[in-house]
Tab-separated table of C-alpha atoms and ligand atoms in Angstrom:
chain	number	residue	atom	x	y	z
A	10	MET	CA	49.226	137.747	154.428
A	11	PRO	CA	47.097	135.127	155.911
A	12	ALA	CA	47.151	131.031	154.929
A	13	PHE	CA	44.677	129.673	153.085
A	14	THR	CA	44.414	125.463	154.736
A	15	ALA	CA	42.481	123.075	153.364
A	16	THR	CA	41.908	119.077	154.791
A	17	ALA	CA	40.604	116.137	153.048
A	18	PRO	CA	39.547	112.957	154.847
A	19	ALA	CA	41.369	109.427	154.058
A	20	LYS	CA	38.891	106.551	153.026
A	21	ILE	CA	38.461	103.050	153.076
A	22	ILE	CA	36.385	100.972	151.044
A	23	LEU	CA	33.797	99.000	152.545
A	24	PHE	CA	33.237	96.354	150.303
A	25	GLY	CA	33.803	95.468	145.973
A	26	GLU	CA	37.773	96.553	145.774
A	27	HIS	CA	39.549	95.758	142.586
A	28	ALA	CA	36.173	94.594	140.674
A	29	VAL	CA	35.522	97.952	140.429
A	30	VAL	CA	38.185	98.727	138.123
A	31	TYR	CA	36.723	96.266	135.708
A	32	GLY	CA	33.101	98.057	135.624
A	33	ARG	CA	31.907	96.268	138.756
A	34	PRO	CA	31.026	98.544	141.698
A	35	ALA	CA	31.749	99.191	145.297
A	36	ILE	CA	30.865	100.917	148.301
A	37	ALA	CA	33.431	102.845	150.599
A	38	VAL	CA	33.316	105.766	153.051
A	39	PRO	CA	35.865	109.091	154.344
A	40	VAL	CA	37.774	108.591	157.689
A	41	THR	CA	37.976	111.750	159.374
A	42	ALA	CA	40.333	110.518	161.407
A	43	LEU	CA	43.121	110.456	159.677
A	44	GLN	CA	43.658	113.678	157.384
A	45	ALA	CA	45.401	115.501	154.584
A	46	ARG	CA	45.979	119.154	154.572
A	47	ALA	CA	47.426	122.082	152.737
A	48	ILE	CA	48.527	125.669	153.238
A	49	VAL	CA	48.982	128.036	150.819
A	50	ARG	CA	51.038	131.031	152.369
A	51	PRO	CA	51.725	133.783	150.096
A	52	GLU	CA	55.435	134.648	148.972
A	53	LEU	CA	55.384	138.135	148.844
A	54	ARG	CA	59.611	138.748	148.118
A	55	ALA	CA	59.249	135.371	145.925
A	56	PRO	CA	59.017	135.924	141.826
A	57	HIS	CA	55.721	135.664	140.230
A	58	GLY	CA	53.992	132.905	139.367
A	59	GLN	CA	57.095	130.693	141.675
A	60	VAL	CA	56.147	127.940	143.875
A	61	ARG	CA	57.894	125.794	146.857
A	62	LEU	CA	56.679	122.652	147.390
A	63	LEU	CA	57.165	121.532	151.096
A	64	ALA	CA	56.497	118.199	152.475
A	65	GLU	CA	58.195	116.971	155.340
A	66	ALA	CA	57.542	113.570	155.484
A	67	ILE	CA	58.750	112.787	152.479
A	68	GLY	CA	61.855	115.010	152.603
A	69	LEU	CA	60.779	117.392	150.111
A	70	ASP	CA	62.209	121.554	149.943
A	71	ALA	CA	61.244	121.664	146.295
A	72	LEU	CA	60.742	125.209	143.754
A	73	MET	CA	58.100	123.524	141.625
A	74	LYS	CA	58.847	124.375	138.003
A	75	ASP	CA	62.711	121.657	138.963
A	76	LEU	CA	60.365	119.060	140.128
A	77	ASN	CA	59.354	116.370	137.246
A	78	PRO	CA	56.736	117.323	135.573
A	79	ASP	CA	54.954	113.928	136.099
A	80	HIS	CA	55.832	114.484	140.335
A	81	PRO	CA	52.245	114.284	141.831
A	82	LEU	CA	52.373	117.510	143.402
A	83	ARG	CA	53.444	119.792	140.440
A	84	ARG	CA	51.246	118.351	137.689
A	85	VAL	CA	47.856	118.687	140.842
A	86	VAL	CA	48.794	122.289	141.489
A	87	GLU	CA	49.448	122.583	137.853
A	88	LEU	CA	46.131	121.177	137.210
A	89	THR	CA	44.163	123.252	139.721
A	90	ALA	CA	45.750	126.704	137.716
A	91	GLN	CA	44.229	125.953	134.432
A	92	GLU	CA	41.246	124.872	136.045
A	93	LEU	CA	40.903	128.459	137.780
A	94	GLY	CA	42.137	129.994	134.624
A	95	ALA	CA	45.140	130.952	136.533
A	96	ALA	CA	47.857	131.264	133.969
A	97	TYR	CA	50.530	132.100	136.765
A	98	LEU	CA	50.103	131.583	140.215
A	99	PRO	CA	51.315	134.565	142.741
A	100	ALA	CA	53.705	132.754	144.320
A	101	CYS	CA	53.597	130.718	147.031
A	102	GLN	CA	54.671	127.946	148.938
A	103	ILE	CA	52.121	125.002	149.500
A	104	THR	CA	52.751	122.583	153.165
A	105	ILE	CA	51.206	119.344	152.881
A	106	GLN	CA	51.448	117.182	156.440
A	107	SER	CA	49.594	113.908	156.722
A	108	THR	CA	47.983	111.736	159.036
A	109	ILE	CA	47.598	109.422	156.876
A	110	PRO	CA	49.047	106.560	156.237
A	111	VAL	CA	51.048	105.978	152.512
A	112	ALA	CA	50.938	103.109	150.615
A	113	SER	CA	48.058	101.788	152.614
A	114	GLY	CA	44.869	101.148	151.240
A	115	LEU	CA	43.447	104.540	152.813
A	116	GLY	CA	43.903	106.996	149.584
A	117	SER	CA	46.585	109.295	150.760
A	118	GLY	CA	47.515	110.285	147.548
A	119	ALA	CA	43.817	111.361	146.174
A	120	ALA	CA	43.940	113.024	150.105
A	121	VAL	CA	46.595	115.124	149.697
A	122	SER	CA	45.109	116.231	146.088
A	123	VAL	CA	42.336	117.504	146.852
A	124	ALA	CA	43.317	118.692	150.205
A	125	VAL	CA	45.876	120.855	147.520
A	126	ILE	CA	43.205	121.905	144.994
A	127	ARG	CA	40.855	123.018	147.490
A	128	ALA	CA	43.771	125.240	149.441
A	129	LEU	CA	44.393	126.764	145.553
A	130	ALA	CA	41.135	126.956	145.379
A	131	ALA	CA	40.982	129.573	148.704
A	132	TYR	CA	44.118	130.993	148.020
A	133	LEU	CA	43.006	132.561	144.718
A	134	GLY	CA	39.418	133.615	145.760
A	135	LYS	CA	37.427	131.039	143.964
A	136	SER	CA	35.462	127.804	145.306
A	137	LEU	CA	35.009	124.313	143.298
A	138	ALA	CA	32.469	121.835	142.593
A	139	ASP	CA	33.132	118.204	144.672
A	140	GLU	CA	32.469	117.175	141.043
A	141	VAL	CA	35.194	119.191	139.695
A	142	VAL	CA	37.831	118.282	142.800
A	143	SER	CA	37.006	114.973	142.363
A	144	THR	CA	37.862	115.135	138.378
A	145	LEU	CA	41.452	117.395	138.692
A	146	ALA	CA	42.413	115.018	141.432
A	147	TYR	CA	41.913	111.893	139.063
A	148	GLU	CA	44.131	112.832	136.957
A	149	VAL	CA	47.234	112.770	139.729
A	150	GLU	CA	46.184	109.099	140.340
A	151	LYS	CA	46.235	108.031	136.303
A	152	ILE	CA	50.429	108.585	137.778
A	153	TYR	CA	50.293	106.735	141.118
A	154	HIS	CA	48.442	103.871	139.309
A	155	GLY	CA	47.882	103.137	136.084
A	156	THR	CA	44.219	102.377	136.067
A	157	PRO	CA	42.343	103.958	138.559
A	158	SER	CA	38.411	103.512	138.918
A	159	GLY	CA	38.017	106.604	140.432
A	160	VAL	CA	36.728	105.923	143.524
A	161	ASP	CA	39.066	107.321	145.572
A	162	ASN	CA	39.089	110.890	144.815
A	163	THR	CA	35.550	110.848	144.673
A	164	VAL	CA	34.567	109.324	148.581
A	165	ILE	CA	37.681	111.668	149.480
A	166	ALA	CA	35.897	114.770	147.315
A	167	LEU	CA	32.369	113.992	148.365
A	168	ARG	CA	32.963	113.656	152.039
A	169	ARG	CA	30.362	111.356	152.645
A	170	ALA	CA	29.150	107.900	151.926
A	171	VAL	CA	29.340	106.749	148.393
A	172	TYR	CA	27.586	103.307	146.099
A	173	PHE	CA	30.726	104.223	142.781
A	174	VAL	CA	31.120	103.041	139.697
A	175	ARG	CA	33.342	103.465	137.170
A	176	GLY	CA	32.048	105.896	134.528
A	177	GLN	CA	28.784	106.559	136.112
A	178	ALA	CA	27.362	109.717	137.858
A	179	ILE	CA	27.888	110.429	141.500
A	180	GLN	CA	25.840	108.240	144.166
A	181	PRO	CA	26.180	109.067	147.734
A	182	LEU	CA	25.619	106.283	149.737
A	183	ARG	CA	22.147	107.182	152.378
A	184	VAL	CA	23.503	105.183	155.820
A	185	GLY	CA	19.865	104.189	157.297
A	186	ARG	CA	21.613	103.376	160.944
A	187	PRO	CA	25.416	105.122	162.012
A	188	PHE	CA	27.153	101.449	162.373
A	189	ARG	CA	30.980	100.802	164.290
A	190	LEU	CA	33.942	99.660	161.402
A	191	LEU	CA	37.401	99.450	163.382
A	192	ILE	CA	40.569	100.060	160.920
A	193	ALA	CA	43.571	98.213	161.834
A	194	ASP	CA	46.921	98.694	160.227
A	195	SER	CA	49.211	95.281	159.421
A	196	GLY	CA	52.046	98.143	158.952
A	197	ILE	CA	53.671	96.554	155.992
A	198	SER	CA	53.221	99.151	152.794
A	199	SER	CA	51.613	97.644	149.856
A	200	PRO	CA	51.398	100.276	146.492
A	201	THR	CA	47.950	99.788	145.473
A	202	ALA	CA	49.329	100.279	141.921
A	203	THR	CA	51.547	97.051	142.388
A	204	THR	CA	48.203	94.844	142.984
A	205	VAL	CA	46.020	96.151	140.383
A	206	ALA	CA	48.630	95.110	137.872
A	207	GLU	CA	48.826	91.641	139.724
A	208	VAL	CA	45.152	91.493	139.514
A	209	ARG	CA	44.767	93.202	135.695
A	210	ALA	CA	48.153	90.360	134.436
A	211	GLY	CA	45.169	87.524	136.300
A	212	TRP	CA	42.497	88.350	133.853
A	213	GLN	CA	44.278	89.054	130.769
A	214	GLN	CA	45.405	85.697	131.099
A	215	ASN	CA	42.167	83.676	132.815
A	216	PRO	CA	39.420	86.705	131.896
A	217	ALA	CA	36.547	84.195	132.445
A	218	ASP	CA	37.492	83.281	136.156
A	219	TYR	CA	37.794	86.939	137.256
A	220	GLU	CA	35.276	88.546	135.574
A	221	ASP	CA	33.132	85.558	137.575
A	222	LEU	CA	35.087	86.454	140.650
A	223	PHE	CA	33.994	89.853	139.571
A	224	ASP	CA	30.536	89.335	138.608
A	225	GLN	CA	30.116	87.516	143.089
A	226	ILE	CA	32.210	91.086	144.451
A	227	GLY	CA	29.378	93.216	142.166
A	228	ALA	CA	26.669	91.014	143.625
A	229	ILE	CA	27.427	91.359	147.294
A	230	VAL	CA	28.045	94.360	146.586
A	231	GLN	CA	24.756	95.554	145.816
A	232	GLN	CA	23.185	93.642	148.854
A	233	ALA	CA	25.378	95.656	150.996
A	234	ARG	CA	24.247	98.554	149.580
A	235	LEU	CA	20.367	97.663	150.314
A	236	LEU	CA	21.139	96.974	153.597
A	237	ILE	CA	23.255	99.682	154.881
A	238	GLU	CA	20.261	101.572	152.727
A	239	LYS	CA	17.503	99.906	155.063
A	240	GLY	CA	19.418	100.224	158.954
A	241	GLN	CA	20.616	96.589	158.580
A	242	PRO	CA	24.241	96.896	158.945
A	243	GLU	CA	24.683	94.479	161.087
A	244	GLN	CA	24.169	91.671	158.627
A	245	LEU	CA	27.259	93.161	156.647
A	246	GLY	CA	29.709	91.354	158.298
A	247	ASP	CA	28.529	87.835	156.597
A	248	LEU	CA	28.704	89.879	153.136
A	249	MET	CA	32.250	91.262	154.160
A	250	ASN	CA	33.686	87.629	154.954
A	251	ARG	CA	32.168	86.529	151.625
A	252	ASN	CA	33.989	89.423	149.969
A	253	GLN	CA	36.772	88.463	151.841
A	254	SER	CA	37.151	85.090	150.736
A	255	LEU	CA	37.197	86.763	146.948
A	256	LEU	CA	40.073	89.025	147.642
A	257	GLU	CA	41.824	85.782	147.916
A	258	LYS	CA	41.282	83.689	145.182
A	259	LEU	CA	42.559	87.323	143.039
A	260	GLY	CA	45.204	86.995	145.155
A	261	VAL	CA	45.331	89.757	146.851
A	262	SER	CA	45.069	89.142	150.162
A	263	SER	CA	47.715	88.557	152.349
A	264	PRO	CA	48.979	85.647	155.161
A	265	GLU	CA	49.524	88.873	158.185
A	266	LEU	CA	45.919	90.182	157.137
A	267	GLU	CA	44.594	86.615	157.276
A	268	ARG	CA	46.349	86.295	160.648
A	269	LEU	CA	44.621	89.691	161.676
A	270	ILE	CA	41.160	89.047	159.942
A	271	ALA	CA	40.460	85.686	161.628
A	272	THR	CA	41.702	87.952	165.588
A	273	ALA	CA	39.038	90.374	164.788
A	274	ARG	CA	36.619	87.137	163.937
A	275	GLN	CA	37.593	85.242	166.987
A	276	ALA	CA	37.399	88.503	168.935
A	277	GLY	CA	33.932	89.272	168.022
A	278	ALA	CA	33.686	90.910	165.023
A	279	LEU	CA	30.714	90.493	162.782
A	280	GLY	CA	32.867	89.829	159.373
A	281	ALA	CA	36.461	91.589	159.120
A	282	LYS	CA	37.896	91.615	155.239
A	283	LEU	CA	40.903	93.688	153.299
A	284	SER	CA	40.347	96.983	152.322
A	285	GLY	CA	41.846	99.208	150.225
A	286	GLY	CA	44.562	97.468	147.333
A	287	GLY	CA	45.645	94.332	149.875
A	288	ARG	CA	48.504	92.744	149.689
A	289	GLY	CA	49.067	94.949	153.512
A	290	GLY	CA	48.104	97.989	153.945
A	291	ASN	CA	44.776	98.223	156.628
A	292	ILE	CA	41.804	95.896	157.137
A	293	ILE	CA	38.285	96.875	158.179
A	294	ALA	CA	36.256	94.933	161.318
A	295	LEU	CA	32.404	95.369	162.140
A	296	VAL	CA	31.829	95.858	166.308
A	297	ASP	CA	29.812	96.925	168.057
A	298	GLU	CA	29.840	99.290	170.725
A	299	ARG	CA	29.676	96.514	173.244
A	300	SER	CA	32.027	94.259	170.950
A	301	ALA	CA	34.782	97.569	169.799
A	302	PRO	CA	37.306	97.438	172.267
A	303	GLY	CA	38.027	93.660	172.867
A	304	VAL	CA	38.800	93.419	168.910
A	305	ALA	CA	40.186	96.511	169.186
A	306	ALA	CA	42.257	94.754	171.978
A	307	SER	CA	42.731	91.998	170.175
A	308	LEU	CA	43.864	92.825	167.087
A	309	SER	CA	47.133	95.300	168.611
A	310	GLU	CA	47.657	92.291	170.332
A	311	ALA	CA	48.134	90.512	167.315
A	312	GLY	CA	50.533	92.861	165.985
A	313	ALA	CA	48.610	95.501	164.387
A	314	ARG	CA	50.255	98.950	163.906
A	315	GLY	CA	47.440	101.258	164.325
A	316	VAL	CA	43.528	100.302	165.828
A	317	ILE	CA	40.939	102.996	164.485
A	318	LEU	CA	37.717	102.668	165.925
A	319	THR	CA	34.797	104.656	162.445
A	320	THR	CA	31.533	105.322	162.884
A	321	VAL	CA	30.633	104.928	159.377
A	322	GLN	CA	26.900	107.566	158.652
B	50	MEV	C1	42.620	101.155	145.232
B	50	MEV	O1	42.128	101.690	146.797
B	50	MEV	C2	41.186	100.066	145.273
B	50	MEV	C3	41.316	100.005	144.078
B	50	MEV	O2	39.843	99.018	143.348
B	50	MEV	C4	42.066	100.296	142.501
B	50	MEV	C5	40.361	101.386	143.001
B	50	MEV	O3	39.620	101.157	142.742
B	50	MEV	O4	41.452	102.011	141.161
B	50	MEV	C6	42.003	98.371	144.901
């Protein structure tokens, strides 16, 4: 019997993380160099409805019925089966593999969900619209952290750049001219749930100041959208630096991230900022063809665990 495989990319947030949870826009793009993969294999000898889940990276080898009902993988399988009208799945084994580092702001959870949803749909001989895939993955995102904006599942399900506003229809973003970014991993694991909760606590204590910071971030996102659409990406660097300062004021940066950001800027990047939940995880730096190798080398020398060059298009 054949296997049914689906992949999903990682993502980075170019502008607007955290403020997007509070209704401001964000811009996010897929990163195809990093992928989650789900492989569904029929299990002809197993009882009908039996689903075995294997994810070597997290030491998981379990029958789905034995997992906690809130386990993200159990949840995503059950939601997808429900959406596809399959009361019981024909018995199968689902293997999950991923090259996306977890807790690093690259959307690993959403990518695993999207890959599993698409592989299961293929197994059942069906296909699901991107919007439906995104909505199902969003339900699982809520388990990872209580108040997700939905930007991760949207950009990953769509596999293209998006201008995202919570609760609004998906808006793909036209990229007027491709541009290059380096993504550098601080090696510090930082679950998004933690920084999102801290920002919420700060906002509850001091709503006026936080709303003002969110507004300033939202204004940067709108300017960035115009520059990206008009094909003037070299001007995004200054906006990235300004977005970073505002993220520092929100308290989601860290000395380690700021060291990598300073390194990138000194080595010739046009701008740099943290990307995603912050505190740890990744920074992104805007580079051109000429500056990319030197900036990448400086980031590695400064201790970045991995440096990836990606083209936004
Ligand atoms: C996480 O990739 C981005 C945050 O804005 C959280 C969210 O949008 O749900 C920090």
